[in-house]
Amino acid sequence: MLDRIPIPNPFGWEGLSTFSLLMMLAFLVGSYLLPKELERKKLDPSHSDWLIFLGILGTLVGAKIFFIFEIWDQVFIDVPGYDGKYTYPLTHWNGFPGHPGLWSSLFSGGGLVFFGGLLFGWLFITLYFRHHKLDIGAYYDAVIPAISMGYAIGRLGCFVSGDGCYGFATDTRIPFFVFDFHGAHPSGVPVWNTPVMESIMAFGYFAYFQFWARYQNFRKWSIGAQFLIIHGFARLIIEFLRVNKAVIPFIDPPTLVNIPDANGNPTFLTGYYWHGFSQSQYISIALILFGVYLLVSKKLWLKEETKV
């Protein structure tokens, strides 16, 4: 993985973060697409800058908060010799020795959970819509192509940085969809290339929204509801291949072996990993159900009548 682009300098700086660069590119592309779509839908494009800013802010805040939820059982633990399961992590930047710290994780450059960013981004821009008394359904539909493209680019950032959102180890060899992992975790293990899989799916539904759906005269909320359903199913499916903990395990999880052998080659999750729905899968199911609810309650399969 290329997590940094080296730049010669006398200050010992490691170089530009590829993840940060692609995240910035994702937001820049979104800031290009959104005002154009607002203009096309005869909505006020002057709101686009605030929507992008609040979307970025909500994404970062929510993604970090949900990341802390994911590693909660690693941060707040009982450690012999230390008093205060909760007090110590709250009062020490790096937390317990050998475990992720609450504050160091919260303010680190990595550790972002997409659904947390999505939910908080929606919350922030919804509050903006309500404050300015905007047509929420129409504006939501307008932001969907930008969100889809941003997600597709952002997932490529996860891949090049090697931050860990890969799939479990597999003996299957499918070019491009399985790769030998070299990143935040032990190297040399063939794993499912889930970041690229998700990116391809996101580019696919971006193309659907950008080049077809938005021209179909759907009712307000229809594009937003379709996004919730399509993205919900895409993420639900891909999570079966990803290395994520089950919120409520249905079966015993596989043994996690993370010790290099004499040649330095670690064995890492060599069996099928899924043993219960992950946090992201439960959120995916909720998004699908909410999208279906919008579709049915507002009869979004119908189209607006064309005014002559």
Short mmCIF file of C-alpha atoms in Angstrom, two decimals:
data_model
loop_
_atom_site.label_atom_id
_atom_site.label_comp_id
_atom_site.label_asym_id
_atom_site.label_seq_id
_atom_site.Cartn_x
_atom_site.Cartn_y
_atom_site.Cartn_z
CA MET A 1 0.00 0.00 0.00
CA LEU A 2 1.14 3.56 -0.68
CA ASP A 3 -0.02 5.38 2.43
CA ARG A 4 2.28 8.35 1.86
CA ILE A 5 3.66 10.22 -1.14
CA PRO A 6 7.26 10.96 -0.11
CA ILE A 7 8.34 14.58 -0.49
CA PRO A 8 12.01 15.49 0.15
CA ASN A 9 12.18 17.98 3.00
CA PRO A 10 14.56 18.89 5.84
CA PHE A 11 11.91 18.63 8.57
CA GLY A 12 11.51 14.86 8.74
CA TRP A 13 7.96 15.03 7.35
CA GLU A 14 6.93 11.64 6.00
CA GLY A 15 5.00 13.08 3.05
CA LEU A 16 1.44 13.56 1.88
CA SER A 17 -1.15 11.08 3.11
CA THR A 18 -2.77 9.35 0.12
CA PHE A 19 -5.95 8.81 2.13
CA SER A 20 -6.17 12.53 2.92
CA LEU A 21 -5.51 13.44 -0.71
CA LEU A 22 -8.28 11.18 -1.98
CA MET A 23 -10.67 12.38 0.72
CA MET A 24 -9.93 15.95 -0.37
CA LEU A 25 -10.49 14.94 -3.99
CA ALA A 26 -13.82 13.37 -3.03
CA PHE A 27 -15.01 16.60 -1.42
CA LEU A 28 -13.71 18.71 -4.32
CA VAL A 29 -15.59 16.57 -6.85
CA GLY A 30 -18.69 16.87 -4.67
CA SER A 31 -18.29 20.65 -4.56
CA TYR A 32 -18.19 20.63 -8.38
CA LEU A 33 -21.18 18.35 -8.90
CA LEU A 34 -23.55 19.75 -6.27
CA PRO A 35 -24.04 23.36 -7.47
CA LYS A 36 -24.54 22.15 -11.03
CA GLU A 37 -27.26 19.75 -9.91
CA LEU A 38 -28.91 22.45 -7.79
CA GLU A 39 -29.00 24.74 -10.81
CA ARG A 40 -30.41 21.98 -13.02
CA LYS A 41 -33.20 21.34 -10.50
CA LYS A 42 -33.87 25.10 -10.25
CA LEU A 43 -32.78 25.17 -6.62
CA ASP A 44 -30.57 27.85 -5.09
CA PRO A 45 -26.89 26.95 -5.79
CA SER A 46 -25.70 29.52 -3.25
CA HIS A 47 -26.41 26.93 -0.54
CA SER A 48 -23.89 24.48 -2.00
CA ASP A 49 -20.85 25.87 -0.14
CA TRP A 50 -22.56 25.55 3.24
CA LEU A 51 -23.87 22.10 2.37
CA ILE A 52 -20.37 20.94 1.43
CA PHE A 53 -18.86 22.47 4.58
CA LEU A 54 -21.49 20.97 6.88
CA GLY A 55 -21.26 17.66 5.02
CA ILE A 56 -17.48 17.56 5.61
CA LEU A 57 -17.84 18.59 9.25
CA GLY A 58 -20.62 16.08 9.92
CA THR A 59 -18.72 13.34 8.10
CA LEU A 60 -15.58 13.82 10.19
CA VAL A 61 -17.43 14.13 13.50
CA GLY A 62 -19.76 11.19 12.90
CA ALA A 63 -17.09 8.94 11.40
CA LYS A 64 -14.87 9.45 14.45
CA ILE A 65 -17.68 8.92 16.97
CA PHE A 66 -18.75 5.67 15.31
CA PHE A 67 -15.12 4.52 15.18
CA ILE A 68 -14.93 4.91 18.96
CA PHE A 69 -18.08 2.79 19.24
CA GLU A 70 -16.37 0.10 17.12
CA ILE A 71 -13.28 -0.06 19.36
CA TRP A 72 -15.16 0.60 22.62
CA ASP A 73 -14.30 -2.83 24.06
CA GLN A 74 -10.60 -2.22 23.34
CA VAL A 75 -10.51 1.25 24.92
CA PHE A 76 -12.54 0.70 28.09
CA ILE A 77 -11.25 -2.52 29.64
CA ASP A 78 -10.19 -3.89 33.01
CA VAL A 79 -6.38 -3.87 33.19
CA PRO A 80 -4.63 -5.34 36.25
CA GLY A 81 -2.67 -2.70 38.12
CA TYR A 82 -4.75 0.19 36.80
CA ASP A 83 -7.72 1.70 38.59
CA GLY A 84 -10.70 2.97 36.68
CA LYS A 85 -11.96 1.13 33.61
CA TYR A 86 -13.42 4.41 32.36
CA THR A 87 -11.48 7.01 34.35
CA TYR A 88 -8.01 6.08 33.06
CA PRO A 89 -8.83 6.28 29.31
CA LEU A 90 -10.65 9.57 29.90
CA THR A 91 -7.69 11.13 31.71
CA HIS A 92 -4.76 9.70 29.70
CA TRP A 93 -4.22 10.59 26.06
CA ASN A 94 -2.90 7.19 24.94
CA GLY A 95 -5.15 5.09 27.19
CA PHE A 96 -4.04 1.77 28.64
CA PRO A 97 -0.64 0.44 27.50
CA GLY A 98 -1.03 -1.83 24.49
CA HIS A 99 -4.58 -0.64 23.76
CA PRO A 100 -5.99 2.20 21.67
CA GLY A 101 -6.56 5.40 23.60
CA LEU A 102 -9.84 7.29 23.52
CA TRP A 103 -8.39 10.71 22.76
CA SER A 104 -5.48 9.52 20.60
CA SER A 105 -7.95 7.53 18.47
CA LEU A 106 -10.49 10.34 18.34
CA PHE A 107 -7.95 12.87 17.05
CA SER A 108 -5.81 10.56 14.91
CA GLY A 109 -5.63 10.83 11.13
CA GLY A 110 -7.21 7.41 10.59
CA GLY A 111 -10.15 5.51 11.98
CA LEU A 112 -13.23 6.72 10.11
CA VAL A 113 -16.54 4.84 9.88
CA PHE A 114 -18.56 5.78 6.79
CA PHE A 115 -22.02 5.25 8.23
CA GLY A 116 -21.22 7.51 11.16
CA GLY A 117 -20.12 10.18 8.71
CA LEU A 118 -23.21 9.64 6.56
CA LEU A 119 -25.66 9.90 9.47
CA PHE A 120 -24.03 12.95 11.04
CA GLY A 121 -23.58 14.59 7.64
CA TRP A 122 -27.31 14.13 7.01
CA LEU A 123 -28.08 15.47 10.48
CA PHE A 124 -26.00 18.61 9.98
CA ILE A 125 -27.40 19.45 6.54
CA THR A 126 -30.96 18.62 7.66
CA LEU A 127 -30.63 21.18 10.45
CA TYR A 128 -29.40 23.63 7.81
CA PHE A 129 -32.39 22.85 5.57
CA ARG A 130 -34.80 23.41 8.43
CA HIS A 131 -33.11 26.61 9.55
CA HIS A 132 -33.43 28.07 6.04
CA LYS A 133 -36.87 26.50 5.42
CA LEU A 134 -35.68 24.72 2.28
CA ASP A 135 -37.45 21.93 0.41
CA ILE A 136 -35.72 19.01 2.15
CA GLY A 137 -36.79 16.28 -0.30
CA ALA A 138 -35.69 18.22 -3.37
CA TYR A 139 -32.32 19.17 -1.88
CA TYR A 140 -31.68 15.63 -0.63
CA ASP A 141 -32.26 14.28 -4.12
CA ALA A 142 -29.81 16.85 -5.48
CA VAL A 143 -26.94 15.82 -3.19
CA ILE A 144 -27.13 12.06 -3.93
CA PRO A 145 -24.90 11.98 -7.06
CA ALA A 146 -22.21 13.97 -5.21
CA ILE A 147 -22.41 11.66 -2.18
CA SER A 148 -22.14 8.58 -4.40
CA MET A 149 -19.07 9.86 -6.23
CA GLY A 150 -17.47 11.04 -3.00
CA TYR A 151 -17.93 7.60 -1.46
CA ALA A 152 -16.45 5.87 -4.51
CA ILE A 153 -13.32 8.02 -4.36
CA GLY A 154 -13.08 7.80 -0.58
CA ARG A 155 -13.05 4.01 -0.67
CA LEU A 156 -10.08 4.13 -3.03
CA GLY A 157 -8.38 6.17 -0.31
CA CYS A 158 -8.98 3.30 2.11
CA PHE A 159 -7.37 0.90 -0.35
CA VAL A 160 -4.21 2.87 -1.13
CA SER A 161 -3.61 3.81 2.51
CA GLY A 162 -3.99 0.23 3.79
CA ASP A 163 -5.96 1.41 6.81
CA GLY A 164 -7.54 -1.96 7.49
CA CYS A 165 -11.02 -1.98 5.93
CA TYR A 166 -10.13 -5.08 3.92
CA GLY A 167 -11.82 -8.48 3.79
CA PHE A 168 -10.89 -11.65 5.61
CA ALA A 169 -8.10 -13.90 4.39
CA THR A 170 -8.93 -16.30 1.59
CA ASP A 171 -7.29 -19.02 -0.50
CA THR A 172 -9.30 -17.81 -3.52
CA ARG A 173 -7.32 -16.03 -6.20
CA ILE A 174 -9.34 -13.55 -8.25
CA PRO A 175 -7.27 -10.82 -9.90
CA PHE A 176 -8.06 -7.36 -8.57
CA PHE A 177 -10.61 -8.65 -6.04
CA VAL A 178 -8.07 -10.53 -3.90
CA PHE A 179 -4.67 -9.07 -3.06
CA ASP A 180 -1.76 -9.73 -0.72
CA PHE A 181 -2.33 -7.28 2.06
CA HIS A 182 0.51 -4.92 3.02
CA GLY A 183 -0.76 -2.27 5.37
CA ALA A 184 -1.76 -1.60 8.95
CA HIS A 185 -1.94 -5.31 9.78
CA PRO A 186 0.38 -8.28 9.07
CA SER A 187 1.67 -8.39 5.51
CA GLY A 188 1.71 -11.13 2.93
CA VAL A 189 -1.82 -12.44 3.57
CA PRO A 190 -4.23 -12.76 0.61
CA VAL A 191 -7.46 -10.96 1.55
CA TRP A 192 -10.66 -9.88 -0.16
CA ASN A 193 -10.18 -6.44 -1.70
CA THR A 194 -13.39 -5.03 -0.22
CA PRO A 195 -12.45 -1.31 -0.53
CA VAL A 196 -12.13 -1.64 -4.29
CA MET A 197 -15.31 -3.76 -4.47
CA GLU A 198 -17.22 -1.03 -2.64
CA SER A 199 -15.66 1.66 -4.82
CA ILE A 200 -16.73 -0.14 -8.00
CA MET A 201 -20.28 -0.51 -6.70
CA ALA A 202 -20.37 3.17 -5.72
CA PHE A 203 -19.13 4.25 -9.15
CA GLY A 204 -21.90 2.05 -10.56
CA TYR A 205 -24.74 3.66 -8.66
CA PHE A 206 -23.21 7.11 -9.19
CA ALA A 207 -23.49 6.45 -12.93
CA TYR A 208 -27.10 5.31 -12.42
CA PHE A 209 -28.05 8.48 -10.54
CA GLN A 210 -25.94 10.90 -12.59
CA PHE A 211 -26.72 9.70 -16.11
CA TRP A 212 -30.21 8.20 -15.86
CA ALA A 213 -32.25 8.46 -12.65
CA ARG A 214 -32.05 12.22 -12.17
CA TYR A 215 -33.57 12.77 -15.62
CA GLN A 216 -36.59 10.51 -15.03
CA ASN A 217 -38.84 13.11 -13.39
CA PHE A 218 -39.18 11.04 -10.22
CA ARG A 219 -41.10 12.49 -7.31
CA LYS A 220 -39.23 14.33 -4.59
CA TRP A 221 -37.49 11.96 -2.14
CA SER A 222 -37.35 9.20 -4.77
CA ILE A 223 -33.63 9.58 -5.56
CA GLY A 224 -32.83 9.75 -1.85
CA ALA A 225 -34.93 6.66 -1.10
CA GLN A 226 -33.31 4.75 -3.97
CA PHE A 227 -29.87 5.66 -2.64
CA LEU A 228 -30.72 4.37 0.84
CA ILE A 229 -31.93 1.06 -0.57
CA ILE A 230 -29.14 0.56 -3.13
CA HIS A 231 -26.31 1.60 -0.84
CA GLY A 232 -27.83 -0.30 2.07
CA PHE A 233 -27.89 -3.55 0.09
CA ALA A 234 -24.40 -2.96 -1.32
CA ARG A 235 -22.90 -2.43 2.12
CA LEU A 236 -24.91 -5.25 3.70
CA ILE A 237 -23.51 -7.69 1.15
CA ILE A 238 -19.90 -6.49 1.24
CA GLU A 239 -19.85 -6.72 5.04
CA PHE A 240 -20.08 -10.51 4.76
CA LEU A 241 -16.52 -10.38 3.40
CA ARG A 242 -15.12 -7.73 5.73
CA VAL A 243 -13.25 -8.19 8.98
CA ASN A 244 -15.69 -6.62 11.43
CA LYS A 245 -16.93 -7.76 14.81
CA ALA A 246 -20.48 -8.95 15.27
CA VAL A 247 -22.60 -6.79 17.55
CA ILE A 248 -24.48 -9.89 18.73
CA PRO A 249 -22.54 -13.04 17.70
CA PHE A 250 -24.71 -15.85 16.34
CA ILE A 251 -21.88 -18.36 16.32
CA ASP A 252 -18.41 -18.50 17.87
CA PRO A 253 -15.95 -16.24 16.02
CA PRO A 254 -12.91 -17.88 14.42
CA THR A 255 -9.60 -17.96 16.23
CA LEU A 256 -7.58 -14.84 15.47
CA VAL A 257 -4.00 -15.88 14.76
CA ASN A 258 -1.64 -12.97 14.35
CA ILE A 259 1.82 -14.42 15.01
CA PRO A 260 4.48 -14.55 12.26
CA ASP A 261 6.15 -17.89 11.65
CA ALA A 262 9.90 -18.42 11.29
CA ASN A 263 9.78 -16.83 7.83
CA GLY A 264 7.85 -13.82 9.07
CA ASN A 265 4.59 -14.83 7.39
CA PRO A 266 1.57 -14.42 9.68
CA THR A 267 -1.63 -16.41 9.47
CA PHE A 268 -4.53 -14.00 9.80
CA LEU A 269 -8.18 -15.09 9.84
CA THR A 270 -7.74 -18.03 7.51
CA GLY A 271 -11.37 -19.15 7.88
CA TYR A 272 -14.71 -17.57 7.04
CA TYR A 273 -15.02 -14.69 9.45
CA TRP A 274 -18.71 -13.70 9.62
CA HIS A 275 -20.35 -14.80 12.87
CA GLY A 276 -23.13 -12.24 13.26
CA PHE A 277 -24.30 -8.91 11.89
CA SER A 278 -21.81 -6.08 12.31
CA GLN A 279 -22.65 -2.52 13.32
CA SER A 280 -22.59 -1.52 9.64
CA GLN A 281 -24.93 -4.36 8.67
CA TYR A 282 -27.53 -3.32 11.23
CA ILE A 283 -27.30 0.26 9.96
CA SER A 284 -27.57 -1.03 6.37
CA ILE A 285 -30.76 -2.90 7.23
CA ALA A 286 -32.15 0.25 8.90
CA LEU A 287 -31.34 2.33 5.80
CA ILE A 288 -33.00 -0.21 3.53
CA LEU A 289 -36.15 -0.28 5.66
CA PHE A 290 -36.29 3.52 5.84
CA GLY A 291 -35.80 3.76 2.08
CA VAL A 292 -38.62 1.27 1.50
CA TYR A 293 -40.80 3.20 3.96
CA LEU A 294 -40.23 6.43 1.99
CA LEU A 295 -40.85 4.63 -1.28
CA VAL A 296 -44.18 3.19 -0.12
CA SER A 297 -45.50 6.03 2.05
CA LYS A 298 -44.86 8.68 -0.60
CA LYS A 299 -45.66 6.42 -3.60
CA LEU A 300 -42.29 7.24 -5.10
CA TRP A 301 -42.63 4.76 -7.95
CA LEU A 302 -44.92 7.34 -9.56
CA LYS A 303 -43.44 10.20 -11.54
CA GLU A 304 -44.28 13.88 -11.47
CA GLU A 305 -46.71 14.99 -14.14
CA THR A 306 -44.98 16.92 -16.88
CA LYS A 307 -46.29 20.46 -17.09
CA VAL A 308 -47.13 21.57 -20.61
#
